[in-house]
Coordinates of C-alpha atoms in Angstrom, one line a residue:
M1 CA 76.1 109.5 92.0
L2 CA 74.6 108.1 95.3
F3 CA 78.3 108.4 97.0
K4 CA 78.4 111.9 98.5
T5 CA 80.8 111.4 101.2
V6 CA 84.1 109.3 100.7
L7 CA 86.4 108.1 103.5
A8 CA 89.9 107.7 102.6
V9 CA 92.4 105.8 105.1
I10 CA 95.7 106.6 104.4
G11 CA 99.0 105.5 106.4
S12 CA 102.2 107.8 107.4
K13 CA 104.5 106.4 105.0
D14 CA 104.4 106.7 101.0
Q15 CA 100.9 108.2 101.2
A16 CA 101.0 110.6 98.4
A17 CA 99.8 108.2 95.6
D18 CA 96.9 106.9 97.9
I19 CA 95.7 110.5 98.8
H20 CA 95.7 111.7 95.1
R21 CA 93.9 108.7 94.0
A22 CA 91.4 109.3 96.8
I23 CA 91.1 112.9 95.7
D24 CA 90.6 111.7 92.1
V25 CA 87.7 109.6 93.3
A26 CA 86.0 112.2 95.3
T27 CA 86.4 114.9 92.6
K28 CA 84.8 112.6 89.9
L29 CA 82.0 111.4 92.1
G30 CA 81.3 115.1 93.3
A31 CA 81.6 113.9 96.9
H32 CA 83.1 115.4 100.1
L33 CA 86.6 113.6 101.1
S34 CA 86.9 112.6 104.5
V35 CA 90.5 111.7 105.3
L36 CA 91.7 109.5 108.1
A37 CA 95.5 109.6 108.6
V38 CA 96.6 106.6 110.8
D39 CA 99.6 104.7 112.1
L40 CA 99.8 102.0 114.7
S41 CA 101.8 102.4 117.9
L42 CA 104.0 99.3 118.9
P43 CA 103.5 98.3 122.6
P44 CA 106.5 97.8 124.6
T45 CA 107.6 94.2 125.2
V46 CA 108.1 92.8 128.5
G47 CA 111.7 93.3 128.3
D48 CA 111.1 97.1 127.8
Y49 CA 109.9 97.6 131.3
P50 CA 110.5 100.1 132.6
V51 CA 110.2 101.9 129.4
G52 CA 113.3 103.0 127.8
T53 CA 114.4 105.9 125.9
A54 CA 114.6 104.1 122.6
W55 CA 111.0 103.1 122.6
L56 CA 109.9 106.6 123.5
D57 CA 112.1 108.0 120.7
N58 CA 110.5 105.6 118.2
R59 CA 106.9 106.8 119.2
V60 CA 108.0 110.4 118.9
E61 CA 109.3 109.8 115.4
D62 CA 106.2 107.8 114.4
I63 CA 104.0 110.6 115.5
K64 CA 106.2 113.2 113.8
A65 CA 105.8 111.0 110.5
L66 CA 102.1 110.8 111.1
H67 CA 101.7 114.6 111.3
E68 CA 104.0 115.2 108.2
A69 CA 101.7 112.7 106.2
A70 CA 98.4 114.4 107.3
D71 CA 99.7 117.8 106.6
K72 CA 100.8 116.8 103.1
A73 CA 97.3 115.3 102.6
K74 CA 95.7 118.3 103.8
A75 CA 97.8 120.6 101.3
A76 CA 96.9 118.2 98.5
C77 CA 93.2 118.4 99.4
E78 CA 93.6 122.3 99.4
T79 CA 95.3 122.4 96.2
A80 CA 92.5 120.2 94.5
G81 CA 90.0 122.6 95.9
I82 CA 87.7 119.9 97.0
P83 CA 85.6 120.0 100.1
F84 CA 87.5 117.9 102.8
D85 CA 88.1 117.2 106.6
L86 CA 90.9 115.4 108.1
E87 CA 91.8 113.8 111.4
R88 CA 94.7 111.9 112.4
Y89 CA 95.2 109.2 114.9
Y90 CA 98.3 107.4 116.5
T91 CA 96.8 104.6 118.2
E92 CA 97.1 100.9 119.1
K93 CA 95.7 98.0 116.8
A94 CA 93.0 97.1 119.2
F95 CA 91.3 100.5 118.8
L96 CA 91.8 101.2 115.2
A97 CA 88.8 99.3 113.9
D98 CA 86.5 101.0 116.2
L99 CA 88.0 104.4 115.1
V100 CA 87.3 103.4 111.4
F101 CA 83.8 102.1 112.3
Q102 CA 82.8 105.4 113.9
R103 CA 84.2 107.4 110.9
S104 CA 82.6 104.8 108.3
L105 CA 79.2 105.5 109.7
Y106 CA 79.0 108.8 108.2
A107 CA 80.6 107.7 104.8
D108 CA 79.1 106.1 101.7
L109 CA 82.2 104.8 100.4
V110 CA 85.6 103.8 101.9
V111 CA 88.5 104.0 99.7
M112 CA 92.1 102.7 100.5
G113 CA 95.2 102.8 98.3
D114 CA 97.8 100.0 98.0
K115 CA 100.3 101.6 99.9
T116 CA 98.2 101.7 102.9
R117 CA 96.8 98.3 102.3
A118 CA 100.2 96.9 102.2
V119 CA 100.3 97.3 106.1
S120 CA 98.3 94.4 107.0
A121 CA 97.3 95.5 110.5
I122 CA 95.8 98.5 109.2
L123 CA 94.1 96.6 106.4
N124 CA 92.6 94.1 108.5
S125 CA 91.3 96.8 110.9
V126 CA 89.7 98.9 108.2
V127 CA 88.0 95.8 106.8
D128 CA 86.8 95.0 110.2
G129 CA 85.6 98.6 110.9
A130 CA 84.2 99.6 107.6
V131 CA 83.0 96.4 105.9
F132 CA 81.8 94.3 108.7
D133 CA 81.0 96.6 111.4
A134 CA 79.7 99.6 109.5
Q135 CA 78.9 97.6 106.5
R136 CA 80.1 100.1 104.2
P137 CA 81.4 99.4 100.6
M138 CA 85.2 99.6 100.2
L139 CA 86.9 100.6 96.9
L140 CA 90.6 99.2 96.8
L141 CA 92.5 101.5 94.6
S142 CA 96.3 101.6 93.3
G143 CA 98.4 104.3 91.7
A144 CA 98.0 102.7 88.3
D145 CA 94.2 102.7 88.2
K146 CA 92.2 104.5 85.6
P147 CA 90.1 107.3 86.7
V148 CA 86.5 106.8 87.9
E149 CA 84.8 108.5 84.9
K150 CA 86.5 106.0 82.6
V151 CA 85.3 102.9 84.0
K152 CA 83.5 101.3 80.9
T153 CA 83.5 97.7 81.7
V154 CA 82.8 95.9 85.0
L155 CA 83.1 92.4 86.4
L156 CA 80.4 91.6 88.8
A157 CA 81.4 88.3 90.5
W158 CA 78.1 86.6 91.3
N159 CA 77.2 83.7 93.5
S160 CA 73.6 84.4 94.5
R161 CA 74.6 85.1 98.2
A162 CA 73.8 88.0 100.1
E163 CA 77.1 89.6 100.3
A164 CA 77.1 89.5 96.2
G165 CA 73.5 91.2 96.2
R166 CA 74.5 94.0 98.5
A167 CA 77.8 94.7 96.5
A168 CA 75.6 94.9 93.3
R169 CA 73.3 97.2 95.0
E170 CA 76.1 99.5 96.4
A171 CA 77.6 99.8 93.0
I172 CA 74.6 100.3 91.1
D173 CA 75.7 103.8 90.0
F174 CA 79.0 102.4 88.5
L175 CA 77.2 99.4 86.9
S176 CA 74.5 101.6 85.3
N177 CA 77.0 104.1 84.0
A178 CA 79.3 101.4 82.6
E179 CA 79.2 100.5 78.9
S180 CA 79.1 96.6 79.7
V181 CA 79.0 94.7 82.7
H182 CA 79.6 91.1 82.8
V183 CA 78.1 88.9 85.5
V184 CA 80.4 86.1 86.1
L185 CA 79.6 82.9 87.8
V186 CA 82.2 80.3 88.5
D187 CA 81.1 76.7 88.4
P188 CA 77.4 77.8 89.0
D189 CA 74.9 75.7 90.8
A190 CA 71.9 75.4 88.6
S191 CA 69.5 74.3 91.3
Y192 CA 66.4 76.3 91.8
Q193 CA 67.3 76.7 95.5
A194 CA 70.6 78.3 94.5
S195 CA 70.4 80.3 91.3
G196 CA 66.8 79.9 89.8
G197 CA 67.5 77.2 87.4
E198 CA 69.3 79.7 85.0
P199 CA 72.3 80.8 86.9
G200 CA 72.7 84.6 86.4
A201 CA 69.5 85.1 84.9
D202 CA 67.8 86.8 87.8
V203 CA 70.3 89.3 88.4
A204 CA 70.7 90.1 84.9
T205 CA 67.0 91.0 84.7
F206 CA 67.4 92.8 88.0
L207 CA 70.3 95.1 86.6
A208 CA 68.6 95.5 83.2
R209 CA 65.8 97.4 85.0
H210 CA 68.4 99.8 86.0
G211 CA 69.5 100.3 82.5
V212 CA 72.6 98.0 82.8
S213 CA 73.8 96.3 79.7
V214 CA 74.5 92.8 81.0
T215 CA 76.4 89.8 79.7
V216 CA 76.3 86.7 81.8
D217 CA 79.4 84.5 81.8
Q218 CA 79.3 81.2 83.2
L219 CA 82.9 79.7 83.8
P220 CA 84.4 76.4 84.6
S221 CA 87.1 76.4 87.3
G222 CA 88.7 73.3 86.1
G223 CA 89.9 73.0 89.6
R224 CA 91.8 76.2 89.8
P225 CA 91.1 78.8 92.5
V226 CA 88.2 81.1 92.0
E227 CA 90.5 84.1 92.4
D228 CA 92.3 83.0 89.5
I229 CA 89.4 82.7 87.2
L230 CA 88.2 86.2 88.3
R231 CA 91.6 87.6 87.6
N232 CA 92.1 86.1 84.3
H233 CA 88.5 86.9 83.1
A234 CA 89.0 90.5 84.1
V235 CA 92.0 90.7 81.8
E236 CA 90.3 89.0 79.1
I237 CA 87.1 91.3 79.0
G238 CA 89.4 94.4 79.9
A239 CA 87.5 95.2 83.1
D240 CA 88.3 98.5 84.7
L241 CA 86.5 97.4 87.7
I242 CA 85.6 94.3 89.8
V243 CA 82.4 94.3 92.0
M244 CA 82.4 91.4 94.4
G245 CA 80.7 90.3 97.8
A246 CA 83.3 90.0 100.7
Y247 CA 84.1 87.0 102.8
G248 CA 81.8 84.3 101.8
H249 CA 83.8 82.2 104.5
S250 CA 84.7 83.6 107.9
R251 CA 87.3 86.2 108.3
L252 CA 89.4 84.1 110.4
R253 CA 89.4 81.2 107.9
E254 CA 90.1 83.5 104.9
R255 CA 93.1 85.4 106.7
V256 CA 94.6 82.1 107.8
F257 CA 93.9 80.0 104.7
G258 CA 93.4 82.5 102.1
G259 CA 90.3 83.2 99.9
V260 CA 88.9 85.1 97.1
T261 CA 88.3 88.3 99.2
Q262 CA 91.9 88.0 100.9
S263 CA 93.5 87.5 97.6
M264 CA 91.8 90.5 96.1
L265 CA 92.4 92.8 99.2
E266 CA 96.1 92.0 99.0
N267 CA 96.7 92.1 95.2
P268 CA 93.9 93.5 93.2
P269 CA 94.3 93.2 89.4
V270 CA 92.0 96.6 88.8
P271 CA 90.3 98.5 91.2
V272 CA 87.8 96.2 93.2
L273 CA 84.6 97.4 95.1
I274 CA 83.7 94.9 97.8
A275 CA 80.8 94.9 100.4
R276 CA 79.3 92.6 102.9

């Protein structure tokens, strides 16, 4: 496997499932696990000045919860017997993306569980720091996911754009070790400028040279959202993993109006690997 360092970002609440999934991923990949335990401090409002004891007490409780979560994560890693390192940060939202960026530079893969992703401010900061700034692939996990070594069927969402190509390259180990890979195009553009005349043929040939068993699925949307098409097709083919490019539109547009990436970030049907 090409993934030798896995960065797991965890929060301070209900983090047990997230850290155990991250340990599972690092173990199966034979990778070093770098754990970043974070929580966001709430700045005082104008009415809190001068700062009152209630606001200070809340910060103390938050810091205590973060340290407890980090200690539990450390114990879980030690019990698993894997190589790891761990850092904890109680910081403001404005600084979290840069912290994630600095750590992501030295990781091959960033993982997040559903409990951590449920905090939208943390999720958005991790996406900004890891996927956009450090340009690292991110694997979205949940407590019900299959183990990494049991990923047999992969859905590769394809639209002949740069982010989709990067996602395919970043996930090449997963793709080449899978039993089948479905390259899925929704309402494909058959023009030579867009998809080479036969949508999906070029990427299928590229993947086949890596020993990937490829099936190209061209699907009509019928006016339905693309994310719904991908979700339904993932269920139909029994996909264990979805690989896709992140944010074909701007981050602001997707976060305000929604989009395929934002939908998958918030509610992935199966593990999803995204790259930009």
